[in-house]
Amino acid sequence: MAAVLAVSATVGPGVAACGSSESSAGGKPTLTWYINPDGGGSDPTKKGQAQIAKECTDAAGGKYAIRVQLLPNSASDQRQQLLRRLAAGDSGIDLMSIDPVFVAEFAEAKFLAPVPHDMVAGFTADTVKAAVEGATWKGNLVAVPFWANTQLLWYRKSVAKAAGLDMSQPVTWAQLIKAAQSQKKTIGVQASRYEGYVVWINALIAGAGGQIVENPGATADQLKLGLETPAGKEAASVIQQVASTGVGGPALSSTTETESLNLFSGSDTSGFLVNWPYTWAALPTNGVKFIDDIGWAKYPETVAGKPSQPPFGGIELGVGAFSKHPDLAYDAAKCITSPAHQKLYMLGTGNPAANKTVYDDPAIKKQLPMAALIRQSLDSAAPRPQSQYYGDISTGLQREFSPPDSVNPNSTPAAATDLITSVLKGNALL
Amino acid sequence: MTTLADDTGRETAPPHQRASKARLSDRARAERALGWKLAGPAFIIMLAVTAYPIINALWLSLYNYRLTDPGARSFVFLRNYVVILTDSLWWAAVGITVIITLVTVAVEFVLGMALAMVMNKIVIPRRSLRTIILIPYAIITVVSAFSWKYAFAVDSGYANHWLHTATFGAFPVTYDWFGGTWSSLAIICLSEIWKTTPFMSLLLLAGLAQVDSALDEAAKVDGATFWQRLYKVTLPNMKAAIMVALLFRTLDAFRIFDNVFIMTGGSQNTSTVSLVAYNQTISRAEIGMGSAVSVLLFLMVVGICVVFVKSFKVDLAQVKGD
């Protein structure tokens, strides 16, 4: 085992890195773009990142060609693959699609090539604030905002009406739990032991006016956590109520986006759901017949009267520090993130653009009737903590907050603080 | 496998080899040199791919070293080991690993023995039967883990519906198997048993085939019952095969990773030692801490080997007939 692990940790990335080529047959440089799987996969006709890669190759007029490489499905696995390759100095990574939460770790480890000064203004113009924040580390833009994600509250109009909820006004988690309980329906949330659970925890804490990391960018022994605060307790209390009332469904502890969407797709269980905008395109595919009965509203409030801060996700484009063509890669990034391509991507995959001007496009408004709400949610979205140790913070939270029915507002935030603090100081395993 | 299982010592070393220990003849010396020349390259490759990573892991385990922060690498001597051995997570993982190992190996041994005896008795479709029995073992562990996970999942699984029907509605359709430690472990063990019992039965079948049927018949004539013949004749005569089968499976089971990783990811307190090593080394990129966990796992595996070889009192080198 020791041997196997040591090999995979030290030799593995180097060996695996041989796959990328520097130049194609015609002599022009080939840029390799590691993409997260989207609706388009690696098919250049399906309006995903692969199609954008092809269009940008054509637009480059022979300056470069972009080749896509698919990353694994989950955000954690994507991080692992990129991190292992970059730690081995893989020059085959020219461009990569990174979850915003890992930008800090990659930037701190100097895995990202610096953004050319003259391009910063172009990359941040008209871009939603959270996406720019997610691509910024210690005051410098280190990646290029590509698309920006946020969660909405999806609901059955009939269920909300029967429970007497006025959905034109902001609703709280407490109201939703009560409504779901009275109607014997479910609230789809993500509480499996994975990154999606931290998305929920972070949104709950931010909604109560708190933050998980109080001093972003601090070193391991200086890092201060904001879990043992009234906001941390409010968040834990919401999770406790969802778990103890059973409104989270029968298998809350293994519910990811997929399971929560399934709960919302079943006509007898479906009540409420917090999920990303892909839900809108996924519901008909899931065979849902009651599309007309589905409404959307802003993410629920943790504390009544305090505006909610919806989750923030999406993808930032990074240029590999070991790339042989960083200047060409940034040229390509400019093409990939152009408003026209963001629009194409939003229409093709349902993933919302980071550029605000895209939302005014009539085609977008027609296909995504909730586009205005998405943009409004993005403006008030709270990113997950920015820290080079985000992976440890997230895993520690997942461990202490799992299973959700064991969450106790008086002990869980304290236990999570203890665990994460000692892990970061090298005094505990994770 | 049959050569390994041959414990009768029929092929003892020729007398001249034993005498040569004292003084090597020219021919023996030349043979030895040729032996080194022939096996040397393979030996060097083995050193490069096994000894080097093991020693490297030992070395790294003395450091505080995070792959994303190579600048902060510092020598901490045995601190990583102290942290691990005083962490309750480690001991919980060891406990879970031991439970999984004991349960799966015990059940697999009994089932595997039964299957081996059936295969040993059946003459006509023996070859096809062996092939059919091996099918689960041929399935990639990750794939089998996914199929068991989906079978017992609340939303897409069929197992709950079957149990619901079989118990006339007493079993709840929405039972969450992966919502508790013991129910999760049950599925993890079941899938492990389903997948590796064939391997166990094949190893045991090889041993069973070595048992002289005349012994069994003689015992039968003397009026021994089935169980007496099993305990007094069959099992003692296939001791080496049993040891090899149990040792291989115990080592495998102790390093269990795929099933747990896919089904629970270590939640519900189902982390095993390998998963702890994976989390430190791969997820957290804490090469130092991860290497220390791996070294401890390696030491435990070596310990298991020693205990097996000592307690079975079987000399594998002799078994091979060298």
mmCIF file of N, CA and C in Angstrom, chain A residues 1-11 77 79-80 83-84 87 105-106 108-111 193 250-254 258-259 262 388-389 391-392 395 399 402-403 405 423-430, chain B residues 49-50 53-54 56-57 60 66-69 79 83-84 87 89-90 154-155 174 176 178-179 255 261 265-268 274 276-287 289-290 293-295 297-298:
data_model
loop_
_atom_site.group_PDB
_atom_site.id
_atom_site.type_symbol
_atom_site.label_atom_id
_atom_site.label_comp_id
_atom_site.label_asym_id
_atom_site.label_seq_id
_atom_site.Cartn_x
_atom_site.Cartn_y
_atom_site.Cartn_z
ATOM 1 N N MET A 1 0.840 -1.213 0.000
ATOM 2 C CA MET A 1 0.000 0.000 0.000
ATOM 3 C C MET A 1 0.864 1.248 0.000
ATOM 4 N N ALA A 2 1.901 1.192 0.857
ATOM 5 C CA ALA A 2 2.792 2.348 0.918
ATOM 6 C C ALA A 2 3.385 2.600 -0.457
ATOM 7 N N ALA A 3 3.786 1.485 -1.068
ATOM 8 C CA ALA A 3 4.410 1.608 -2.370
ATOM 9 C C ALA A 3 3.425 2.176 -3.375
ATOM 10 N N VAL A 4 2.230 1.614 -3.357
ATOM 11 C CA VAL A 4 1.225 2.030 -4.327
ATOM 12 C C VAL A 4 0.940 3.517 -4.178
ATOM 13 N N LEU A 5 0.763 3.940 -2.914
ATOM 14 C CA LEU A 5 0.421 5.346 -2.688
ATOM 15 C C LEU A 5 1.571 6.247 -3.084
ATOM 16 N N ALA A 6 2.780 5.808 -2.704
ATOM 17 C CA ALA A 6 3.921 6.653 -3.014
ATOM 18 C C ALA A 6 4.071 6.789 -4.519
ATOM 19 N N VAL A 7 3.844 5.685 -5.218
ATOM 20 C CA VAL A 7 3.974 5.738 -6.671
ATOM 21 C C VAL A 7 2.932 6.676 -7.246
ATOM 22 N N SER A 8 1.680 6.512 -6.766
ATOM 23 C CA SER A 8 0.638 7.334 -7.360
ATOM 24 C C SER A 8 0.840 8.800 -7.011
ATOM 25 N N ALA A 9 1.436 9.057 -5.859
ATOM 26 C CA ALA A 9 1.577 10.449 -5.451
ATOM 27 C C ALA A 9 2.773 11.128 -6.103
ATOM 28 N N THR A 10 3.839 10.370 -6.327
ATOM 29 C CA THR A 10 5.030 11.044 -6.826
ATOM 30 C C THR A 10 5.296 10.770 -8.300
ATOM 31 N N VAL A 11 5.217 9.501 -8.679
ATOM 32 C CA VAL A 11 5.543 9.168 -10.060
ATOM 33 C C VAL A 11 4.340 9.383 -10.968
ATOM 34 N N ASP A 77 -12.897 15.657 -7.546
ATOM 35 C CA ASP A 77 -12.045 14.833 -8.417
ATOM 36 C C ASP A 77 -11.348 15.687 -9.472
ATOM 37 N N ARG A 79 -10.402 18.777 -9.047
ATOM 38 C CA ARG A 79 -9.301 19.435 -8.346
ATOM 39 C C ARG A 79 -8.124 18.480 -8.206
ATOM 40 N N GLN A 80 -8.430 17.245 -7.786
ATOM 41 C CA GLN A 80 -7.359 16.264 -7.583
ATOM 42 C C GLN A 80 -6.537 16.028 -8.832
ATOM 43 N N LEU A 83 -4.546 19.189 -9.682
ATOM 44 C CA LEU A 83 -3.526 19.444 -8.674
ATOM 45 C C LEU A 83 -2.351 18.489 -8.832
ATOM 46 N N ARG A 84 -2.627 17.221 -9.052
ATOM 47 C CA ARG A 84 -1.538 16.246 -9.169
ATOM 48 C C ARG A 84 -0.712 16.522 -10.419
ATOM 49 N N ALA A 87 1.260 19.815 -9.732
ATOM 50 C CA ALA A 87 2.338 19.619 -8.754
ATOM 51 C C ALA A 87 3.524 18.930 -9.411
ATOM 52 N N GLU A 105 -6.240 27.977 -3.706
ATOM 53 C CA GLU A 105 -5.222 26.948 -3.484
ATOM 54 C C GLU A 105 -4.231 26.904 -4.651
ATOM 55 N N PHE A 106 -4.772 26.943 -5.882
ATOM 56 C CA PHE A 106 -3.919 26.868 -7.067
ATOM 57 C C PHE A 106 -3.034 28.108 -7.173
ATOM 58 N N GLU A 108 -2.066 30.154 -4.707
ATOM 59 C CA GLU A 108 -1.077 30.168 -3.628
ATOM 60 C C GLU A 108 0.076 29.210 -3.937
ATOM 61 N N ALA A 109 -0.252 28.089 -4.601
ATOM 62 C CA ALA A 109 0.790 27.113 -4.946
ATOM 63 C C ALA A 109 1.536 27.516 -6.217
ATOM 64 N N LYS A 110 1.194 28.689 -6.762
ATOM 65 C CA LYS A 110 1.803 29.204 -8.009
ATOM 66 C C LYS A 110 1.602 28.251 -9.181
ATOM 67 N N PHE A 111 0.410 27.705 -9.277
ATOM 68 C CA PHE A 111 0.069 26.810 -10.379
ATOM 69 C C PHE A 111 -0.562 27.578 -11.544
ATOM 70 N N ARG A 193 -22.256 13.612 2.157
ATOM 71 C CA ARG A 193 -20.938 14.085 2.602
ATOM 72 C C ARG A 193 -20.105 14.437 1.373
ATOM 73 N N PRO A 250 -36.186 10.639 2.595
ATOM 74 C CA PRO A 250 -35.823 9.459 3.394
ATOM 75 C C PRO A 250 -34.318 9.204 3.472
ATOM 76 N N ALA A 251 -33.543 9.686 2.513
ATOM 77 C CA ALA A 251 -32.103 9.398 2.525
ATOM 78 C C ALA A 251 -31.324 10.704 2.514
ATOM 79 N N LEU A 252 -31.638 11.585 3.484
ATOM 80 C CA LEU A 252 -31.026 12.912 3.511
ATOM 81 C C LEU A 252 -29.497 12.845 3.513
ATOM 82 N N SER A 253 -28.945 11.869 4.239
ATOM 83 C CA SER A 253 -27.489 11.815 4.387
ATOM 84 C C SER A 253 -26.780 11.375 3.116
ATOM 85 N N SER A 254 -27.532 10.922 2.101
ATOM 86 C CA SER A 254 -26.855 10.614 0.841
ATOM 87 C C SER A 254 -27.514 11.351 -0.318
ATOM 88 N N THR A 258 -28.510 15.269 -7.675
ATOM 89 C CA THR A 258 -29.315 14.309 -8.423
ATOM 90 C C THR A 258 -30.485 13.788 -7.595
ATOM 91 N N GLU A 259 -30.200 13.340 -6.361
ATOM 92 C CA GLU A 259 -31.263 12.785 -5.527
ATOM 93 C C GLU A 259 -32.291 13.859 -5.170
ATOM 94 N N ASN A 262 -34.474 14.334 -8.048
ATOM 95 C CA ASN A 262 -35.409 13.213 -8.152
ATOM 96 C C ASN A 262 -36.574 13.377 -7.190
ATOM 97 N N GLN A 388 -6.390 29.073 0.815
ATOM 98 C CA GLN A 388 -5.558 28.066 0.155
ATOM 99 C C GLN A 388 -5.779 26.695 0.790
ATOM 100 N N TYR A 389 -6.435 26.669 1.956
ATOM 101 C CA TYR A 389 -6.719 25.397 2.624
ATOM 102 C C TYR A 389 -8.175 25.019 2.463
ATOM 103 N N GLY A 391 -9.806 23.009 0.718
ATOM 104 C CA GLY A 391 -10.091 21.564 0.688
ATOM 105 C C GLY A 391 -10.230 20.995 2.089
ATOM 106 N N ASP A 392 -9.308 21.371 2.984
ATOM 107 C CA ASP A 392 -9.347 20.862 4.357
ATOM 108 C C ASP A 392 -10.547 21.426 5.117
ATOM 109 N N THR A 395 -13.648 19.590 3.802
ATOM 110 C CA THR A 395 -13.735 18.201 4.259
ATOM 111 C C THR A 395 -14.042 18.139 5.752
ATOM 112 N N ARG A 399 -17.303 16.444 7.464
ATOM 113 C CA ARG A 399 -17.203 15.356 8.434
ATOM 114 C C ARG A 399 -18.020 15.659 9.682
ATOM 115 N N SER A 402 -21.878 15.725 9.161
ATOM 116 C CA SER A 402 -22.499 14.497 8.646
ATOM 117 C C SER A 402 -22.623 13.472 9.767
ATOM 118 N N PRO A 403 -23.674 12.666 9.800
ATOM 119 C CA PRO A 403 -24.885 12.815 9.010
ATOM 120 C C PRO A 403 -25.709 13.992 9.518
ATOM 121 N N ASP A 405 -28.635 14.395 10.537
ATOM 122 C CA ASP A 405 -29.510 14.258 11.714
ATOM 123 C C ASP A 405 -28.731 14.274 13.034
ATOM 124 N N VAL A 423 -6.534 20.165 12.327
ATOM 125 C CA VAL A 423 -6.053 19.604 11.060
ATOM 126 C C VAL A 423 -5.077 20.575 10.399
ATOM 127 N N LEU A 424 -5.449 21.869 10.385
ATOM 128 C CA LEU A 424 -4.595 22.853 9.722
ATOM 129 C C LEU A 424 -3.254 23.012 10.431
ATOM 130 N N LYS A 425 -3.244 22.770 11.745
ATOM 131 C CA LYS A 425 -1.974 22.864 12.479
ATOM 132 C C LYS A 425 -1.190 21.560 12.399
ATOM 133 N N GLY A 426 -1.735 20.578 11.690
ATOM 134 C CA GLY A 426 -1.033 19.297 11.555
ATOM 135 C C GLY A 426 -1.169 18.415 12.772
ATOM 136 N N ASN A 427 -2.222 18.664 13.595
ATOM 137 C CA ASN A 427 -2.381 17.871 14.808
ATOM 138 C C ASN A 427 -3.480 16.831 14.722
ATOM 139 N N ALA A 428 -4.109 16.701 13.551
ATOM 140 C CA ALA A 428 -5.175 15.698 13.434
ATOM 141 C C ALA A 428 -5.257 15.213 11.998
ATOM 142 N N LEU A 429 -5.830 14.055 11.855
ATOM 143 C CA LEU A 429 -6.066 13.477 10.528
ATOM 144 C C LEU A 429 -7.395 13.968 10.001
ATOM 145 N N LEU A 430 -7.579 13.846 8.695
ATOM 146 C CA LEU A 430 -8.871 14.219 8.134
ATOM 147 C C LEU A 430 -9.400 13.065 7.308
ATOM 148 N N VAL B 49 10.910 -0.483 -8.547
ATOM 149 C CA VAL B 49 9.477 -0.193 -8.488
ATOM 150 C C VAL B 49 8.843 -0.525 -7.142
ATOM 151 N N THR B 50 9.505 -1.307 -6.292
ATOM 152 C CA THR B 50 8.909 -1.558 -4.975
ATOM 153 C C THR B 50 9.763 -0.997 -3.846
ATOM 154 N N PRO B 53 9.997 3.123 -3.887
ATOM 155 C CA PRO B 53 8.829 3.860 -3.362
ATOM 156 C C PRO B 53 8.593 3.626 -1.874
ATOM 157 N N ILE B 54 8.880 2.398 -1.406
ATOM 158 C CA ILE B 54 8.654 2.129 0.021
ATOM 159 C C ILE B 54 9.615 2.967 0.863
ATOM 160 N N ASN B 56 11.142 5.659 -0.093
ATOM 161 C CA ASN B 56 10.774 7.056 -0.297
ATOM 162 C C ASN B 56 9.606 7.448 0.612
ATOM 163 N N ALA B 57 8.616 6.538 0.726
ATOM 164 C CA ALA B 57 7.466 6.808 1.589
ATOM 165 C C ALA B 57 7.920 6.924 3.035
ATOM 166 N N LEU B 60 9.556 10.324 3.348
ATOM 167 C CA LEU B 60 8.581 11.424 3.301
ATOM 168 C C LEU B 60 7.741 11.477 4.565
ATOM 169 N N ARG B 66 3.263 19.492 2.208
ATOM 170 C CA ARG B 66 2.030 19.607 1.447
ATOM 171 C C ARG B 66 2.400 19.928 0.004
ATOM 172 N N LEU B 67 1.841 19.143 -0.913
ATOM 173 C CA LEU B 67 2.204 19.259 -2.323
ATOM 174 C C LEU B 67 1.947 20.667 -2.867
ATOM 175 N N THR B 68 0.933 21.351 -2.332
ATOM 176 C CA THR B 68 0.612 22.677 -2.838
ATOM 177 C C THR B 68 1.436 23.761 -2.140
ATOM 178 N N ASP B 69 2.259 23.367 -1.194
ATOM 179 C CA ASP B 69 3.064 24.346 -0.467
ATOM 180 C C ASP B 69 4.454 23.774 -0.226
ATOM 181 N N ARG B 79 6.736 13.035 14.323
ATOM 182 C CA ARG B 79 5.538 13.734 14.778
ATOM 183 C C ARG B 79 4.283 13.223 14.067
ATOM 184 N N VAL B 83 0.835 11.970 15.819
ATOM 185 C CA VAL B 83 -0.488 12.538 15.525
ATOM 186 C C VAL B 83 -1.456 11.431 15.126
ATOM 187 N N ILE B 84 -1.002 10.542 14.239
ATOM 188 C CA ILE B 84 -1.890 9.483 13.752
ATOM 189 C C ILE B 84 -2.298 8.561 14.889
ATOM 190 N N ASP B 87 -4.851 9.877 17.256
ATOM 191 C CA ASP B 87 -6.094 10.392 16.681
ATOM 192 C C ASP B 87 -7.173 9.314 16.702
ATOM 193 N N LEU B 89 -9.740 9.083 14.948
ATOM 194 C CA LEU B 89 -10.158 8.708 13.595
ATOM 195 C C LEU B 89 -9.372 7.491 13.114
ATOM 196 N N TRP B 90 -8.080 7.483 13.408
ATOM 197 C CA TRP B 90 -7.223 6.373 13.001
ATOM 198 C C TRP B 90 -7.696 5.074 13.637
ATOM 199 N N VAL B 154 -32.011 4.367 -2.102
ATOM 200 C CA VAL B 154 -33.438 4.544 -1.804
ATOM 201 C C VAL B 154 -34.217 4.940 -3.055
ATOM 202 N N ASP B 155 -33.630 5.839 -3.885
ATOM 203 C CA ASP B 155 -34.430 6.355 -4.998
ATOM 204 C C ASP B 155 -34.419 5.453 -6.235
ATOM 205 N N THR B 174 -38.535 2.765 2.033
ATOM 206 C CA THR B 174 -37.626 3.922 2.051
ATOM 207 C C THR B 174 -36.480 3.727 3.031
ATOM 208 N N ASP B 176 -33.029 3.595 4.472
ATOM 209 C CA ASP B 176 -31.788 4.184 3.959
ATOM 210 C C ASP B 176 -30.589 3.357 4.437
ATOM 211 N N PHE B 178 -27.532 3.395 3.525
ATOM 212 C CA PHE B 178 -26.271 4.116 3.700
ATOM 213 C C PHE B 178 -26.418 5.262 4.705
ATOM 214 N N GLY B 179 -27.450 5.181 5.534
ATOM 215 C CA GLY B 179 -27.690 6.226 6.535
ATOM 216 C C GLY B 179 -27.170 5.836 7.908
ATOM 217 N N ARG B 255 -6.934 -4.146 3.039
ATOM 218 C CA ARG B 255 -6.640 -2.932 2.266
ATOM 219 C C ARG B 255 -7.891 -2.417 1.553
ATOM 220 N N PHE B 261 -15.165 3.656 -0.653
ATOM 221 C CA PHE B 261 -15.014 4.928 -1.367
ATOM 222 C C PHE B 261 -16.252 5.235 -2.203
ATOM 223 N N GLY B 265 -18.036 6.810 0.930
ATOM 224 C CA GLY B 265 -16.977 7.828 0.949
ATOM 225 C C GLY B 265 -16.438 8.043 2.347
ATOM 226 N N GLY B 266 -16.686 7.090 3.233
ATOM 227 C CA GLY B 266 -16.171 7.198 4.592
ATOM 228 C C GLY B 266 -17.153 7.836 5.561
ATOM 229 N N SER B 267 -18.346 8.259 5.051
ATOM 230 C CA SER B 267 -19.313 8.856 5.982
ATOM 231 C C SER B 267 -19.942 7.748 6.824
ATOM 232 N N GLN B 268 -20.713 8.118 7.818
ATOM 233 C CA GLN B 268 -21.328 7.192 8.783
ATOM 234 C C GLN B 268 -20.261 6.372 9.493
ATOM 235 N N SER B 274 -7.189 2.346 4.476
ATOM 236 C CA SER B 274 -6.777 2.782 3.136
ATOM 237 C C SER B 274 -7.416 4.113 2.769
ATOM 238 N N VAL B 276 -8.286 6.460 4.850
ATOM 239 C CA VAL B 276 -7.585 7.508 5.603
ATOM 240 C C VAL B 276 -6.299 7.879 4.866
ATOM 241 N N ALA B 277 -5.579 6.858 4.374
ATOM 242 C CA ALA B 277 -4.334 7.118 3.631
ATOM 243 C C ALA B 277 -4.635 7.921 2.370
ATOM 244 N N TYR B 278 -5.704 7.541 1.679
ATOM 245 C CA TYR B 278 -6.094 8.243 0.444
ATOM 246 C C TYR B 278 -6.438 9.705 0.741
ATOM 247 N N ASN B 279 -7.219 9.902 1.805
ATOM 248 C CA ASN B 279 -7.636 11.270 2.126
ATOM 249 C C ASN B 279 -6.448 12.173 2.402
ATOM 250 N N GLN B 280 -5.456 11.660 3.145
ATOM 251 C CA GLN B 280 -4.305 12.508 3.455
ATOM 252 C C GLN B 280 -3.463 12.740 2.204
ATOM 253 N N THR B 281 -3.166 11.648 1.486
ATOM 254 C CA THR B 281 -2.197 11.762 0.392
ATOM 255 C C THR B 281 -2.790 12.403 -0.849
ATOM 256 N N ILE B 282 -3.948 11.912 -1.268
ATOM 257 C CA ILE B 282 -4.484 12.349 -2.553
ATOM 258 C C ILE B 282 -5.403 13.559 -2.396
ATOM 259 N N SER B 283 -6.374 13.490 -1.466
ATOM 260 C CA SER B 283 -7.316 14.610 -1.345
ATOM 261 C C SER B 283 -6.634 15.841 -0.769
ATOM 262 N N ARG B 284 -5.884 15.644 0.324
ATOM 263 C CA ARG B 284 -5.318 16.813 0.990
ATOM 264 C C ARG B 284 -3.941 17.157 0.463
ATOM 265 N N ALA B 285 -3.359 16.269 -0.344
ATOM 266 C CA ALA B 285 -2.006 16.462 -0.873
ATOM 267 C C ALA B 285 -0.987 16.635 0.249
ATOM 268 N N GLU B 286 -1.300 16.081 1.438
ATOM 269 C CA GLU B 286 -0.368 16.097 2.573
ATOM 270 C C GLU B 286 0.497 14.851 2.452
ATOM 271 N N ILE B 287 1.555 14.963 1.655
ATOM 272 C CA ILE B 287 2.358 13.788 1.341
ATOM 273 C C ILE B 287 3.003 13.187 2.596
ATOM 274 N N MET B 289 2.053 13.312 5.956
ATOM 275 C CA MET B 289 1.087 12.613 6.811
ATOM 276 C C MET B 289 0.578 11.358 6.103
ATOM 277 N N GLY B 290 0.289 11.485 4.805
ATOM 278 C CA GLY B 290 -0.240 10.354 4.041
ATOM 279 C C GLY B 290 0.761 9.216 3.981
ATOM 280 N N VAL B 293 0.701 7.338 7.233
ATOM 281 C CA VAL B 293 -0.440 6.412 7.316
ATOM 282 C C VAL B 293 -0.147 5.167 6.480
ATOM 283 N N SER B 294 0.396 5.382 5.276
ATOM 284 C CA SER B 294 0.691 4.250 4.396
ATOM 285 C C SER B 294 1.731 3.328 5.019
ATOM 286 N N VAL B 295 2.733 3.914 5.660
ATOM 287 C CA VAL B 295 3.764 3.085 6.292
ATOM 288 C C VAL B 295 3.139 2.245 7.399
ATOM 289 N N LEU B 297 0.048 1.267 7.565
ATOM 290 C CA LEU B 297 -0.754 0.239 6.912
ATOM 291 C C LEU B 297 0.146 -0.891 6.415
ATOM 292 N N PHE B 298 1.273 -0.504 5.853
ATOM 293 C CA PHE B 298 2.246 -1.472 5.359
ATOM 294 C C PHE B 298 2.737 -2.361 6.502
#
